[in-house]
CSV table of C-alpha atoms and ligand atoms in Angstrom, one decimal:
chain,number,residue,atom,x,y,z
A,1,UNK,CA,0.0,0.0,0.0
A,2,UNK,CA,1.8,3.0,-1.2
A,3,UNK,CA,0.9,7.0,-0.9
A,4,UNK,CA,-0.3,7.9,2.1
A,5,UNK,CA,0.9,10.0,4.7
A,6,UNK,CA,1.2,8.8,8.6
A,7,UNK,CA,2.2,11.3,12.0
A,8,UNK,CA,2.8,8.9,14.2
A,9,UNK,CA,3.7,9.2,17.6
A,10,UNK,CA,2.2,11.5,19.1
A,11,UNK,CA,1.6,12.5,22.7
A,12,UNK,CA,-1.7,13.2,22.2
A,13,UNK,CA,-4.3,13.6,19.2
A,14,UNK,CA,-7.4,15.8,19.5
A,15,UNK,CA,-10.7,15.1,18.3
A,16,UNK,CA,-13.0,18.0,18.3
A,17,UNK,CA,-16.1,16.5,16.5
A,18,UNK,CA,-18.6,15.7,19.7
A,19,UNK,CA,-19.5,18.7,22.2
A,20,UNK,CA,-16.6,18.8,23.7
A,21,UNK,CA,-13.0,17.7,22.7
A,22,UNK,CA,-11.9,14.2,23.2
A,23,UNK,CA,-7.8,12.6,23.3
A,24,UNK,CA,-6.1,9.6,22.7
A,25,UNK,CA,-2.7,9.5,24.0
A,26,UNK,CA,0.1,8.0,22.2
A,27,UNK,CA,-1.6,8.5,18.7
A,28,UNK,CA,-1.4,8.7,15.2
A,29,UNK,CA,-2.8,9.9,11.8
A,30,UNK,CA,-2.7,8.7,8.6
A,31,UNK,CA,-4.1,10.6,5.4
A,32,UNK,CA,-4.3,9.2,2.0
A,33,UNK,CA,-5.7,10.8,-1.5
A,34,UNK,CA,-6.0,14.5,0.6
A,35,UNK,CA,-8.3,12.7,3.4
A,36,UNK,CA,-8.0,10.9,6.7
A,37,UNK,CA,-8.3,7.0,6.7
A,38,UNK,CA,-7.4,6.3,10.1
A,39,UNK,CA,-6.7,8.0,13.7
A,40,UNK,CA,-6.4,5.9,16.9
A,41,UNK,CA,-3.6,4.9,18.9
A,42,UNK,CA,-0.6,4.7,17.3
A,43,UNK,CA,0.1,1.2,17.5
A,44,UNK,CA,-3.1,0.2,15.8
A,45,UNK,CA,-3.0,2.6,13.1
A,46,UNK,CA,0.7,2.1,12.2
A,47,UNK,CA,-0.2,-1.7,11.9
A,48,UNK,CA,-2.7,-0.9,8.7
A,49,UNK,CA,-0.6,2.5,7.8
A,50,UNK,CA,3.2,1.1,8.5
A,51,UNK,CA,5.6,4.2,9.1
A,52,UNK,CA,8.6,2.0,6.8
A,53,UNK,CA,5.5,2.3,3.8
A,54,UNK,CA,4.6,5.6,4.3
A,55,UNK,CA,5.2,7.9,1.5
A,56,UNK,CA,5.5,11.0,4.1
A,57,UNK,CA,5.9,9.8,7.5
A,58,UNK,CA,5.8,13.0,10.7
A,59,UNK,CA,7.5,12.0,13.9
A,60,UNK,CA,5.1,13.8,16.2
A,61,UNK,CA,6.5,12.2,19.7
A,62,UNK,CA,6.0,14.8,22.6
A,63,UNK,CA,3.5,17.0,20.6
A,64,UNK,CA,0.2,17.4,20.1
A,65,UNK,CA,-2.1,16.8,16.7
A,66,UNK,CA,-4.9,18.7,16.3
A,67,UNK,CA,-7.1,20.0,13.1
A,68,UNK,CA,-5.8,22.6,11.0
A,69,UNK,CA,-7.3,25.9,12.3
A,70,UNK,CA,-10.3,27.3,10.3
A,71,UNK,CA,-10.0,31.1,10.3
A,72,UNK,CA,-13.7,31.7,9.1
A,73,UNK,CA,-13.6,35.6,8.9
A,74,UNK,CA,-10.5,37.8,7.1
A,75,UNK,CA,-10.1,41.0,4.9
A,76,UNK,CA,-7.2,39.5,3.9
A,77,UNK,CA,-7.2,40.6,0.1
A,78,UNK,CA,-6.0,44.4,0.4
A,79,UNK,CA,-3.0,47.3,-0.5
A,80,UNK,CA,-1.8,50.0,1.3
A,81,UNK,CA,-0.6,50.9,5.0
A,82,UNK,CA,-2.7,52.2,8.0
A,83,UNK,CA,-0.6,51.8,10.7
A,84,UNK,CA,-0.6,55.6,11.6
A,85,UNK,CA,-4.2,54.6,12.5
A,86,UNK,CA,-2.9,52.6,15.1
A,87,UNK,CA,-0.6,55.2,16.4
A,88,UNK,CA,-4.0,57.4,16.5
A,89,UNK,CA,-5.7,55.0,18.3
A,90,UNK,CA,-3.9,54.4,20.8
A,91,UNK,CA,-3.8,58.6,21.4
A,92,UNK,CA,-7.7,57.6,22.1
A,93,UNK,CA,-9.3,58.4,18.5
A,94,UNK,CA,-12.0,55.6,18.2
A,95,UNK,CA,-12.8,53.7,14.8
A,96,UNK,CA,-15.7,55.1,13.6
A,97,UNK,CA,-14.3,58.9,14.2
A,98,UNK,CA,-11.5,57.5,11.9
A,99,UNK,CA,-14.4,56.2,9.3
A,100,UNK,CA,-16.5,59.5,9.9
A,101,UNK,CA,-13.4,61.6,8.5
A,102,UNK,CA,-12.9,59.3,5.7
A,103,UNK,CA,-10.0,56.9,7.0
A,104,UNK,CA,-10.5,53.5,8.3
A,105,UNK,CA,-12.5,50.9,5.0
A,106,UNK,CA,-12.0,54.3,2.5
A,107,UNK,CA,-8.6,55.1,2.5
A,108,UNK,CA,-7.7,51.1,2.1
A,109,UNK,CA,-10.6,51.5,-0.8
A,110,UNK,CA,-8.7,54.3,-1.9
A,111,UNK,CA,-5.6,52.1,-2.3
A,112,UNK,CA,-7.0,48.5,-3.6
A,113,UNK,CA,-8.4,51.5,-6.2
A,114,UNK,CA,-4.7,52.0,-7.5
A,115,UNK,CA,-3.6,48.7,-7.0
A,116,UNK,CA,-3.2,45.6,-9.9
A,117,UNK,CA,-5.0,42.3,-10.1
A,118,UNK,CA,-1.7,40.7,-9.8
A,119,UNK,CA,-0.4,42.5,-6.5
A,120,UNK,CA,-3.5,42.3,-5.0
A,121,UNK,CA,-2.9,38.3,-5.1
A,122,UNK,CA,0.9,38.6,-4.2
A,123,UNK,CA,0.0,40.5,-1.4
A,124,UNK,CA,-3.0,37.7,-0.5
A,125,UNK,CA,-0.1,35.0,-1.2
A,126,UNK,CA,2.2,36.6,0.9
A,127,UNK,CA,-0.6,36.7,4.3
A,128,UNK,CA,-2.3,33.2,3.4
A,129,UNK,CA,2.0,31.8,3.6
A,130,UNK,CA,2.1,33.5,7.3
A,131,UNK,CA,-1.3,31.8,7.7
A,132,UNK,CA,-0.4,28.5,7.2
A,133,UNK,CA,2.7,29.0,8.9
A,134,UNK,CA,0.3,29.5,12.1
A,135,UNK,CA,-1.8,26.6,11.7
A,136,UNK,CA,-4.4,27.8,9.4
A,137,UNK,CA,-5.3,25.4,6.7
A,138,UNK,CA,-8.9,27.0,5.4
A,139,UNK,CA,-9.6,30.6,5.4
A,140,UNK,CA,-12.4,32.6,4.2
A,141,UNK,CA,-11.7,35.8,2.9
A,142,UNK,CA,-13.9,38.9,2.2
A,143,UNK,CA,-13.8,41.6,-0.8
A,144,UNK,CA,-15.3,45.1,0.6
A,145,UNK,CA,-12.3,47.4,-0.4
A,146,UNK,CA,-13.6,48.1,-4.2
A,147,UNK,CA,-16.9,49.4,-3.6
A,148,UNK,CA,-17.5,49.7,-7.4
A,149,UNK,CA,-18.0,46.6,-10.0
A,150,UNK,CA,-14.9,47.0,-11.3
A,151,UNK,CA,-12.9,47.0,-7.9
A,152,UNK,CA,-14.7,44.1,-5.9
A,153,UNK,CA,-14.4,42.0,-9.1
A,154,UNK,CA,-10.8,42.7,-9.1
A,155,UNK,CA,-10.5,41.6,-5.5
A,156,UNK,CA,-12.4,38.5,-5.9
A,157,UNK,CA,-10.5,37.7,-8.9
A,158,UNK,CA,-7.4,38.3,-7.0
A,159,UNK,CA,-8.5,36.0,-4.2
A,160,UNK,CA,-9.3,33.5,-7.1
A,161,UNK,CA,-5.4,34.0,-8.0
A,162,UNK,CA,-3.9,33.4,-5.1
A,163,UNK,CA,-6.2,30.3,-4.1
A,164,UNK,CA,-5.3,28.5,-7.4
A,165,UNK,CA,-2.1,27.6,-6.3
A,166,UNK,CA,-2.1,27.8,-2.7
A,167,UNK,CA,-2.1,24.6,-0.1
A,168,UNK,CA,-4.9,26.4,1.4
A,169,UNK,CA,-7.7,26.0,1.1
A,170,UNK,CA,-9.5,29.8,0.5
A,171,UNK,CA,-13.4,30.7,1.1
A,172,UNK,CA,-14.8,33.7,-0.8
A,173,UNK,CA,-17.1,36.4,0.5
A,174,UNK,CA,-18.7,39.2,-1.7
A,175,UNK,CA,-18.9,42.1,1.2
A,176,UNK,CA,-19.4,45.0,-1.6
A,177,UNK,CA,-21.6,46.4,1.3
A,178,UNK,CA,-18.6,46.9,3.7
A,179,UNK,CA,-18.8,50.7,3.5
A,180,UNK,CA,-20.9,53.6,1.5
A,181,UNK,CA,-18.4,55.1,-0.8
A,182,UNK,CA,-17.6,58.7,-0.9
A,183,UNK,CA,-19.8,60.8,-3.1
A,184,UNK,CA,-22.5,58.2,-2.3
A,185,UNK,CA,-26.0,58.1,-0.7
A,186,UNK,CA,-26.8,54.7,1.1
A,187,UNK,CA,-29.9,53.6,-0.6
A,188,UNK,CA,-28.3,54.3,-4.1
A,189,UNK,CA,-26.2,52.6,-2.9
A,190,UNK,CA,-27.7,49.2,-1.6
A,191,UNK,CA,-29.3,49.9,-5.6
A,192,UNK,CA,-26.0,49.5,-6.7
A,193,UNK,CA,-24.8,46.5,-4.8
A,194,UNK,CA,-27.6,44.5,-5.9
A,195,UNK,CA,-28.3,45.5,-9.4
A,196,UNK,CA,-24.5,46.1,-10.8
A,197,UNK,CA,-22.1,44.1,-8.5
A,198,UNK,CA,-23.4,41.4,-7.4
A,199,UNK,CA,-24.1,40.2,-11.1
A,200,UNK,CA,-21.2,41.0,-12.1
A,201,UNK,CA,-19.5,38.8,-9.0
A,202,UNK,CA,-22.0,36.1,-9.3
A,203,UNK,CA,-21.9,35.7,-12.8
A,204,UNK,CA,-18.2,34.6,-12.9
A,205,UNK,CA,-18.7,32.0,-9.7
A,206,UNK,CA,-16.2,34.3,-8.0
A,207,UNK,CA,-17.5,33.9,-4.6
A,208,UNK,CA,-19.9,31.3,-1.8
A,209,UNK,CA,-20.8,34.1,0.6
A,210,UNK,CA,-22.3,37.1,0.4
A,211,UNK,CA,-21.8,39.7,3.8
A,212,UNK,CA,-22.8,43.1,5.1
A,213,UNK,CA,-21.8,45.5,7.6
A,214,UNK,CA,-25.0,45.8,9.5
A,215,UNK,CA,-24.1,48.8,11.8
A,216,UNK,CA,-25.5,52.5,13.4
A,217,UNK,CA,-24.1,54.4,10.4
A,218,UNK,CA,-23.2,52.4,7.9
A,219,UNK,CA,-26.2,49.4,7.2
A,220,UNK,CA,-29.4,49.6,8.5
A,221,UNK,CA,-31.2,46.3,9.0
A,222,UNK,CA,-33.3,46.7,6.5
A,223,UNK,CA,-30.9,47.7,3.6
A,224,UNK,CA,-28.7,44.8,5.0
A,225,UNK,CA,-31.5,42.2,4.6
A,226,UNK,CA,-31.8,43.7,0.6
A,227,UNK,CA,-28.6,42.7,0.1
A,228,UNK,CA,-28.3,39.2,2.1
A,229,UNK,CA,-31.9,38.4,0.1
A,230,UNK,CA,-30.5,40.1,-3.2
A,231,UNK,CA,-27.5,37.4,-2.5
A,232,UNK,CA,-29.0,34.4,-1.9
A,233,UNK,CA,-31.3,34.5,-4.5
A,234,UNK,CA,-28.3,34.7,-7.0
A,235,UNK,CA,-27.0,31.4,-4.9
A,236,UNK,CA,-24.9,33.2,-2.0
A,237,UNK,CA,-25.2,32.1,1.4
A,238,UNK,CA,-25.2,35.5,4.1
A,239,UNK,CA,-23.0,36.3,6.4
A,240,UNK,CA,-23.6,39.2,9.0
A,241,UNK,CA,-21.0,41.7,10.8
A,242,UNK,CA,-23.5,41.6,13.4
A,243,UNK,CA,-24.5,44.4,17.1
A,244,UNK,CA,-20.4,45.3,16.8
A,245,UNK,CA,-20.6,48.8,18.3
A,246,UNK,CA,-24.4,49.4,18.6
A,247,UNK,CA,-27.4,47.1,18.6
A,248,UNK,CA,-29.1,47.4,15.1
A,249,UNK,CA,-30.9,44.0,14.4
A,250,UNK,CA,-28.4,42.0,12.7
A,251,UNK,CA,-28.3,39.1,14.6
A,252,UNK,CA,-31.9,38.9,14.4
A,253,UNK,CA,-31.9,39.2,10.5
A,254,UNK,CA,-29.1,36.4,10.1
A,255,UNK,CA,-31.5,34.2,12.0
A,256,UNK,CA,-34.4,35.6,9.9
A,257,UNK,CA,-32.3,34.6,6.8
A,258,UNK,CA,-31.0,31.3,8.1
A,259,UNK,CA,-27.5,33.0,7.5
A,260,UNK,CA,-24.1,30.6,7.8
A,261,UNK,CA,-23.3,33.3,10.9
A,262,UNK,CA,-23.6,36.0,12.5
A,263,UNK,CA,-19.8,37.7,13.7
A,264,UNK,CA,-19.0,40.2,15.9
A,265,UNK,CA,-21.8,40.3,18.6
A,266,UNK,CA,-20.2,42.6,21.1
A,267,UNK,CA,-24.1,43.7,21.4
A,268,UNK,CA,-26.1,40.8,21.5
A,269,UNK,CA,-28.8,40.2,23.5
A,270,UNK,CA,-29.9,36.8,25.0
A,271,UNK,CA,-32.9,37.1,23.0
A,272,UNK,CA,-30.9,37.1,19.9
A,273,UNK,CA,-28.9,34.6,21.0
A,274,UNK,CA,-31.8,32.3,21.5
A,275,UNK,CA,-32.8,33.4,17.8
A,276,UNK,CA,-29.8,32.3,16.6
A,277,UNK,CA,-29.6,29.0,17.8
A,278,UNK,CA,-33.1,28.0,16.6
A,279,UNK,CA,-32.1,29.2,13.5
A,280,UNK,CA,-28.6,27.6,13.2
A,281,UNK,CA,-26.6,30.3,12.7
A,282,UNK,CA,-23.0,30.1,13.8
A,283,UNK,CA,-21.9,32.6,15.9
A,284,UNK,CA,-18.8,34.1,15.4
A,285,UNK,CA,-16.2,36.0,18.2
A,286,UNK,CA,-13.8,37.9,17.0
A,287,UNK,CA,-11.5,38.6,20.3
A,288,UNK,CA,-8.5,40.3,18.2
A,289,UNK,CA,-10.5,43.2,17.2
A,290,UNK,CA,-12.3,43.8,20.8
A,291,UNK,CA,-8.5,43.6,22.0
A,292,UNK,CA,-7.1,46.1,19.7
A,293,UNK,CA,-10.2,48.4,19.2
A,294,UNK,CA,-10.0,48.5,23.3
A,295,UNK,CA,-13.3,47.3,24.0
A,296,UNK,CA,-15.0,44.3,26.2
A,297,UNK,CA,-14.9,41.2,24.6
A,298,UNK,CA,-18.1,39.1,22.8
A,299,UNK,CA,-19.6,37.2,25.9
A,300,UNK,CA,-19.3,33.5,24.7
A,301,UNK,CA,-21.6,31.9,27.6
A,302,UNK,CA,-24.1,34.0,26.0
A,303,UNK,CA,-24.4,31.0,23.1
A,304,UNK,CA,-24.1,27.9,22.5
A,305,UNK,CA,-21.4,27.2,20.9
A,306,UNK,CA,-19.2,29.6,19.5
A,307,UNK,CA,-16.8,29.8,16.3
A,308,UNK,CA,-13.1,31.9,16.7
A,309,UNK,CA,-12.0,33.9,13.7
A,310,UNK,CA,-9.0,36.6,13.3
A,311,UNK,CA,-11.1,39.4,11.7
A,312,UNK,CA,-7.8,40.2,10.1
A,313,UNK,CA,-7.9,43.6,8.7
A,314,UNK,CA,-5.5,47.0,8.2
A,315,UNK,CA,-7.3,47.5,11.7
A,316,UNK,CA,-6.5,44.2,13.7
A,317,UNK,CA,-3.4,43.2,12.5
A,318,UNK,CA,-3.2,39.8,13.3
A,319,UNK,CA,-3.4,36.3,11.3
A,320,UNK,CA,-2.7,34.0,14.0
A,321,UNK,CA,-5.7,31.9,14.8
A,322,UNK,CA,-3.6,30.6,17.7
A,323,UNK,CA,-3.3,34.2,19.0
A,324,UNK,CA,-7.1,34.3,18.9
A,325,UNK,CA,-7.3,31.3,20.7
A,326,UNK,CA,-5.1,32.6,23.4
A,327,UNK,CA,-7.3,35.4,23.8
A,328,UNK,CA,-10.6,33.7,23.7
A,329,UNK,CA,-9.3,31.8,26.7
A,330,UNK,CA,-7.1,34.6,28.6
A,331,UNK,CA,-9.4,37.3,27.4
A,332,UNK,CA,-12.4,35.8,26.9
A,333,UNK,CA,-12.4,33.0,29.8
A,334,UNK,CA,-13.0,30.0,27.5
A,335,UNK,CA,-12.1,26.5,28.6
A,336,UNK,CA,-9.4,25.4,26.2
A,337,UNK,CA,-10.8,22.6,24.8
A,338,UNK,CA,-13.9,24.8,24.4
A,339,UNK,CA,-11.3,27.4,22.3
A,340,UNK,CA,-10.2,24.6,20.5
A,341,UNK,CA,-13.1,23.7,19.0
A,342,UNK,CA,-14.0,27.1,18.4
A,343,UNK,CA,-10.8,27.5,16.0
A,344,UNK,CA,-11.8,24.2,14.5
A,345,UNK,CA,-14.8,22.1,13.7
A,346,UNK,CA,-17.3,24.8,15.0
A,347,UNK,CA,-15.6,27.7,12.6
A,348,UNK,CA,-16.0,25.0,9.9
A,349,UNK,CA,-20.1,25.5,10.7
A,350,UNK,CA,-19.8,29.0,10.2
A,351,UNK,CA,-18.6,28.2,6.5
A,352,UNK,CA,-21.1,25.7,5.9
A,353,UNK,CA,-18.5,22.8,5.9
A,354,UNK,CA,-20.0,19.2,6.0
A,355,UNK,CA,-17.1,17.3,4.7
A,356,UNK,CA,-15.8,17.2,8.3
A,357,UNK,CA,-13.2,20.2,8.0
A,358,UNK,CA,-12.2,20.9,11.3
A,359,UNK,CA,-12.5,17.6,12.9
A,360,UNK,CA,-10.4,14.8,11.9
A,361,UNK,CA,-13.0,12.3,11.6
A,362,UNK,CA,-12.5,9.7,9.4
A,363,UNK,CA,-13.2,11.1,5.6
A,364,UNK,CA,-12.4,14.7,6.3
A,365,UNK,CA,-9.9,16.6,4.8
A,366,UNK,CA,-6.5,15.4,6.2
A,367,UNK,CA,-5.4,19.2,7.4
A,368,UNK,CA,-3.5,18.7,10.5
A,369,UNK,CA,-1.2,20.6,12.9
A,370,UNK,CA,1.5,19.1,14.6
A,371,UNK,CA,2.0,21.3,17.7
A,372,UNK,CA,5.0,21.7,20.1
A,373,UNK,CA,3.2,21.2,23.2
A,374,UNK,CA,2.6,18.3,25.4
A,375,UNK,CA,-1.2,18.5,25.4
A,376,UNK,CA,-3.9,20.7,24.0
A,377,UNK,CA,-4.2,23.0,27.1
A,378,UNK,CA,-0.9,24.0,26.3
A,379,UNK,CA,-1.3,25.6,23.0
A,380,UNK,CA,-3.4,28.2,25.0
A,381,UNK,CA,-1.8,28.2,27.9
A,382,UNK,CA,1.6,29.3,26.0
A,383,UNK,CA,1.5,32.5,24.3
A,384,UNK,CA,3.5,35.3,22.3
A,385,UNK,CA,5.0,32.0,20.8
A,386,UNK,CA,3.7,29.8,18.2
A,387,UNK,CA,3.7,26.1,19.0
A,388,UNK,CA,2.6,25.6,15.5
A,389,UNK,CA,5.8,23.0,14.1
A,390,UNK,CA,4.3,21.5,11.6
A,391,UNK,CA,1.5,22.0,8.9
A,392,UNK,CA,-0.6,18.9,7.1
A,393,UNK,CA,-2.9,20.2,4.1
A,394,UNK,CA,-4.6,17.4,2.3
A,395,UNK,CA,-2.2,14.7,4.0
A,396,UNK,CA,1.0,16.8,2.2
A,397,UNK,CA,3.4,18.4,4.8
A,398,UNK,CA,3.5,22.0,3.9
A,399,UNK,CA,5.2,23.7,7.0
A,400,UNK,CA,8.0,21.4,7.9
A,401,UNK,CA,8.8,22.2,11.7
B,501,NIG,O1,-14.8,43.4,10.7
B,501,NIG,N1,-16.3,46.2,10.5
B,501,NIG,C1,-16.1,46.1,9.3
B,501,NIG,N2,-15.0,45.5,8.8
B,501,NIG,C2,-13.9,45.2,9.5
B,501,NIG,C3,-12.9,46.3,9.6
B,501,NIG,C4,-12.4,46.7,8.3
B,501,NIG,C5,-11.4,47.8,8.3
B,501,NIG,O2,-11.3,48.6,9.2
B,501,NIG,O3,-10.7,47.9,7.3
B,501,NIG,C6,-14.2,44.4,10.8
B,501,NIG,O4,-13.7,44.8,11.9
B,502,FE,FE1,-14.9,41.9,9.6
């Protein structure tokens, strides 16, 4: 039996498919045609899936293997520079002043403007390599920095670009309502969304999701819900940037809508908690950008269960799902395990994943992470350095610890 991959080994593997995670010490993995055959202890596996046969064979003694992190909500597609924002920030200027004056979304709008197809996707390339470098082996990524046809196409086909021949695997999002452009007034605008771009975006299959920002001063509920329904009649499943900084019905309206998730949800109520859930929409925390915007976190004993995402952005800097983790349990008081999933097979609801991305389970995708730590509590537990060592995308070792 030739071709397969086995991490053998290992101190301990993780399994995050039931409620709550589950380990088997002394463990291993083995992947074949880009999905995962067998998992178990490593005796039993390495008895079908011999290490002396293996076509890639991972030494994983002392660490832990867990699923490849599932970073369910990026900007990561952009150009230009805003860290004087963050200088201005920290003097006490809050985000939406920045917005207001017509920084923040417009100025990086401003720049994707000027900016080729193909830099676009060398800069993507460039972020989804430190990415994967940090564990991340699926990662959804959001347009929202064109605001015209021309300019959200680009992105998308950008995203498109880099995807192709990436070990990643890459999620797109239409979010053409990120922001009302300069010169613009909103309800033209929501006109424009759904009558020029999303056509244009749907009619070359350039994205799965379609997302708003659903916020006091940017997208009222009801223009929002013209744009999710505008979307999924055209075949795109909504997303929601959902009660961030004020409480304006989006949560409400991705349960209305049966969205994928609602993210953000500084603002939520129980009520629309309890909406959510009978709905089955995924809700999303996005600790990095409560930790650099300053504010309280998302209160995850509010939900059920909860996905983790980056939210990376020119305004949360960050595209370390592991750093999110470590904040969703120092910051956020998660139990680790609980974090865990929430970087995982939970985030892998959020995208509407059924293959078993996330988990581990027999048939999904074989995107593992060999970590440098002992047990899972200790990816957490450490932080400010990675314990990523080695990265597994579709059984091939693409960060080699
Ligand atoms: O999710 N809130 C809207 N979008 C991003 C911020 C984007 C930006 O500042 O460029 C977010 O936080
Ligand atoms: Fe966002």
């Amino acid at each position: 039996m030739t071709g397969y991959t086995v991490v053998h080994d290992a101190a301990q593997l993780v399994y995050t498919r039931n409620e709550t995670v589950k380990t088997v010490p002394d463990a291993a993995l083995a992947v074949r045609d880009g999905t995962v055959v067998a998992s178990g202890p490593s005796d039993e596996v390495t008895r079908e899936y011999p290490v002396d046969g293996a076509a890639v064979s991972v030494d994983a003694s002392g660490k832990t293997v867990l699923p490849g992190f599932v970073d369910s909500h990026t900007h990561a597609v952009f150009a230009g520079d805003r860290s004087d924002e963050f200088a201005a920030k920290l003097q006490g200027k809050r985000y939406q002043e920045i917005l207001d004056e017509g920084g923040g979304i417009l100025r990086t709008v401003e720049a994707v403007r000027d900016t080729s197809r193909e830099e676009l996707a060398d800069l993507l390339r460039g972020r989804l390599d430190a990415m994967l470098a940090h564990g991340t082996t699926t990662a959804e990524v959001k347009s929202g920095y064109g605001l015209d046809v021309d300019t959200e196409r680009k992105l998308l086909r950008a995203v498109r670009d880099a995807a192709e021949d990436h070990p990643m695997t890459v999620v797109p999002t239409f979010l053409g309502a990120h922001a009302v452009p300069e010169g613009w007034e909103t309800d033209a605008y929501v006109d424009h969304v759904v009558d020029e771009q999303l056509p244009a975006v749907v009619g070359e299959g350039l994205a799965e999701f379609c997302d708003v920002f659903c916020e006091a001063g940017v997208f009222s509920a009801a223009q929002s819900r013209r744009v999710l329904e505008a979307g999924a009649e055209a075949g795109l499943t909504p997303k929601v940037h959902a009660e961030e900084f004020e409480h304006t019905g989006g949560a409400r309206l991705a349960a209305d809508l049966g969205a994928a998730s609602a993210d953000h949800l500084l603002q939520a109520t129980d009520a629309d908690a309890a909406a959510m859930d009978d709905a089955g929409v995924t809700p999303v925390l996005l600790p990095g950008t409560a930790f650099t915007l300053d504010t309280d976190y998302a209160d995850p004993d509010r939900f059920g269960e909860v996905a983790i995402a980056t939210d990376f952005n020119p305004n949360c800097h960050s595209l370390s799902m592991e750093f999110a983790l470590d904040l969703a349990c120092h910051g956020m008081r998660m139990a680790p395990g609980d974090g865990i999933r929430a970087a995982t097979a939970v985030a892998a609801e959020a995208l509407n994943r059924t293959d078993g991305t996330g988990t581990l389970r027999e048939g999904a995708p074989g995107d593992a992470i060999v970590a440098d730590a002992s047990s899972y509590e200790h990816i957490p537990y450490s932080f400010g350095v990675s314990t990523v060592d080695t990265v597994i995308a579709g059984g091939e070792v693409v960060v080699d610890g």
